[in-house]
C-alpha cells in the first residue's frame, strides 16, 4: 500500500510539474494569434502595423548583436524591409510555448525560420526566441525579446 501511495504522489507531482505547458488555453490562443498577426505584418513589410507590437521601452537581447532598444530595433527592421529580396518568417510548428506572468502578461517561447533568396539560392535559418508580452489596458505589446542560437 505504501508503494501505491508513493507512486500516486510521485505521479501527481510529475503531472503537475511537467504537464503540457502548450495546451491551448485562452492565453495560448491569444499569444498565438498575436504572433501570427505580427509576423504577417513583418512578411508584408508593413512597418506601421509591425512596430505597434513593441513597447517604447523595448529591450531586445540578441546573442550576436547584444542589447538593442526600440529605436535601433525598428531601424534595423526598416533596413530589412528596404532590401530587394523577400524575407519570410515562419513559426516552426509544435514549438510555441506560452506561460502566464502574474499581473503582467505572458512568456512566448519558440523557434522560427527566416528564409530569403540570395544570389539565386534559397537561404533558410532556424532560430530560438523568447518574448515577454505586457498586457496594459487591454493591449498586448512585447517589452523584452531574447533572440538566440544564430
Coordinates of C-alpha atoms in Angstrom, one line a residue:
X1 CA 0.0 0.0 0.0
X2 CA 2.9 2.4 0.8
X3 CA 4.3 1.7 -2.6
X4 CA 1.0 2.6 -4.2
X5 CA 0.6 5.8 -2.2
X6 CA 4.2 6.8 -3.0
X7 CA 3.7 6.1 -6.7
X8 CA 0.5 8.1 -6.7
X9 CA 2.1 11.1 -5.1
X10 CA 5.1 10.9 -7.5
X11 CA 2.7 10.7 -10.5
X12 CA 0.7 13.7 -9.1
X13 CA 3.8 15.8 -8.6
X14 CA 5.2 14.9 -12.0
X15 CA 2.0 15.5 -13.9
X16 CA 1.5 18.9 -12.3
X17 CA 5.2 20.0 -12.7
X18 CA 5.7 18.6 -16.1
X19 CA 2.3 18.8 -17.6
X20 CA 1.8 20.2 -21.1
X21 CA 2.6 23.9 -21.0
X22 CA 1.4 24.2 -24.5
X23 CA -2.2 23.2 -24.1
X24 CA -4.4 25.5 -26.0
X25 CA -5.6 27.8 -23.2
X26 CA -7.2 31.2 -23.9
X27 CA -3.9 32.8 -23.2
X28 CA -2.1 30.4 -25.6
X29 CA -4.6 31.1 -28.3
X30 CA -4.3 34.9 -27.8
X31 CA -0.5 34.9 -28.0
X32 CA -0.6 32.5 -31.0
X33 CA -2.9 35.0 -32.8
X34 CA -0.6 37.9 -31.9
X35 CA 2.4 36.0 -33.2
X36 CA 0.6 35.3 -36.4
X37 CA -0.6 38.9 -36.9
X38 CA 2.7 40.4 -36.0
X39 CA 4.7 38.3 -38.5
X40 CA 2.1 38.7 -41.2
X41 CA 2.9 42.4 -40.9
X42 CA 6.6 41.5 -41.0
X43 CA 6.2 39.3 -44.1
X44 CA 4.3 42.0 -45.8
X45 CA 6.8 44.7 -44.8
X46 CA 4.0 46.6 -43.1
X47 CA 6.1 48.8 -40.7
X48 CA 3.3 50.9 -39.3
X49 CA 1.5 47.7 -38.1
X50 CA 4.6 45.8 -37.2
X51 CA 6.1 48.4 -34.9
X52 CA 2.9 48.7 -32.9
X53 CA 3.6 45.3 -31.4
X54 CA 6.5 46.7 -29.2
X55 CA 6.6 48.9 -26.1
X56 CA 8.6 52.1 -26.4
X57 CA 11.0 50.8 -23.6
X58 CA 11.7 47.6 -25.6
X59 CA 14.9 45.7 -24.7
X60 CA 16.0 43.2 -27.4
X61 CA 18.8 40.9 -26.4
X62 CA 20.5 39.1 -29.3
X63 CA 23.3 36.6 -29.0
X64 CA 25.2 38.1 -31.9
X65 CA 24.1 41.7 -31.6
X66 CA 24.0 42.5 -27.9
X67 CA 21.3 44.7 -26.2
X68 CA 19.2 46.8 -28.6
X69 CA 16.5 49.3 -27.8
X70 CA 13.3 50.2 -29.5
X71 CA 14.7 52.9 -31.9
X72 CA 17.5 50.6 -33.1
X73 CA 15.3 47.6 -33.4
X74 CA 12.8 49.5 -35.6
X75 CA 15.6 51.0 -37.7
X76 CA 17.1 47.5 -38.2
X77 CA 13.7 46.1 -39.3
X78 CA 13.2 49.1 -41.6
X79 CA 16.5 48.3 -43.3
X80 CA 15.4 44.7 -43.7
X81 CA 12.1 45.8 -45.2
X82 CA 14.0 48.0 -47.7
X83 CA 16.1 45.1 -49.1
X84 CA 15.4 43.8 -52.6
X85 CA 14.8 40.2 -51.6
X86 CA 11.8 38.9 -49.8
X87 CA 12.5 37.7 -46.2
X88 CA 9.8 35.4 -44.8
X89 CA 9.4 34.4 -41.1
X90 CA 7.5 31.2 -40.2
X91 CA 6.9 29.7 -36.7
X92 CA 8.2 26.2 -36.5
X93 CA 5.1 24.0 -35.9
X94 CA 4.9 22.5 -32.5
X95 CA 7.4 24.8 -30.9
X96 CA 5.2 27.5 -29.5
X97 CA 5.0 27.7 -25.7
X98 CA 3.0 30.3 -23.7
X99 CA 3.3 30.8 -20.0
X100 CA 1.4 33.4 -17.9
X101 CA 3.2 36.1 -15.9
X102 CA 1.0 37.1 -13.0
X103 CA -0.2 40.7 -13.2
X104 CA 2.0 41.4 -16.2
X105 CA 1.4 39.3 -19.3
X106 CA 3.0 36.2 -20.9
X107 CA 6.2 34.5 -21.9
X108 CA 6.2 33.4 -25.5
X109 CA 8.9 30.8 -26.5
X110 CA 9.5 29.0 -29.7
X111 CA 11.6 28.5 -32.8
X112 CA 11.1 30.2 -36.1
X113 CA 12.7 30.1 -39.6
X114 CA 13.6 33.1 -41.7
X115 CA 14.1 32.5 -45.4
X116 CA 15.2 34.6 -48.4
X117 CA 16.7 34.1 -51.8
X118 CA 20.2 35.5 -52.1
X119 CA 22.4 35.1 -55.3
X120 CA 19.7 32.7 -56.7
X121 CA 19.9 30.4 -53.7
X122 CA 17.3 29.9 -51.0
X123 CA 18.8 30.6 -47.6
X124 CA 16.9 29.4 -44.5
X125 CA 17.9 29.8 -40.9
X126 CA 16.2 28.5 -37.8
X127 CA 16.5 30.4 -34.5
X128 CA 15.1 30.3 -31.0
X129 CA 13.3 33.2 -29.3
X130 CA 11.7 34.2 -26.0
X131 CA 9.4 37.2 -25.9
X132 CA 7.8 38.9 -22.9
X133 CA 4.4 40.3 -23.7
X134 CA 2.9 43.0 -21.5
X135 CA -0.8 43.5 -21.2
X136 CA -1.6 47.1 -20.5
X137 CA -5.1 48.4 -20.5
X138 CA -6.2 45.5 -22.7
X139 CA -3.4 45.9 -25.3
X140 CA -0.7 43.3 -25.7
X141 CA 2.8 44.5 -26.6
X142 CA 6.3 43.0 -26.5
X143 CA 8.5 44.5 -23.9
X144 CA 11.5 42.1 -24.0
X145 CA 13.0 39.8 -26.6
X146 CA 15.7 37.3 -26.3
X147 CA 16.8 36.1 -29.8
X148 CA 19.5 33.4 -29.8
X149 CA 21.0 30.3 -31.4
X150 CA 22.0 32.2 -34.5

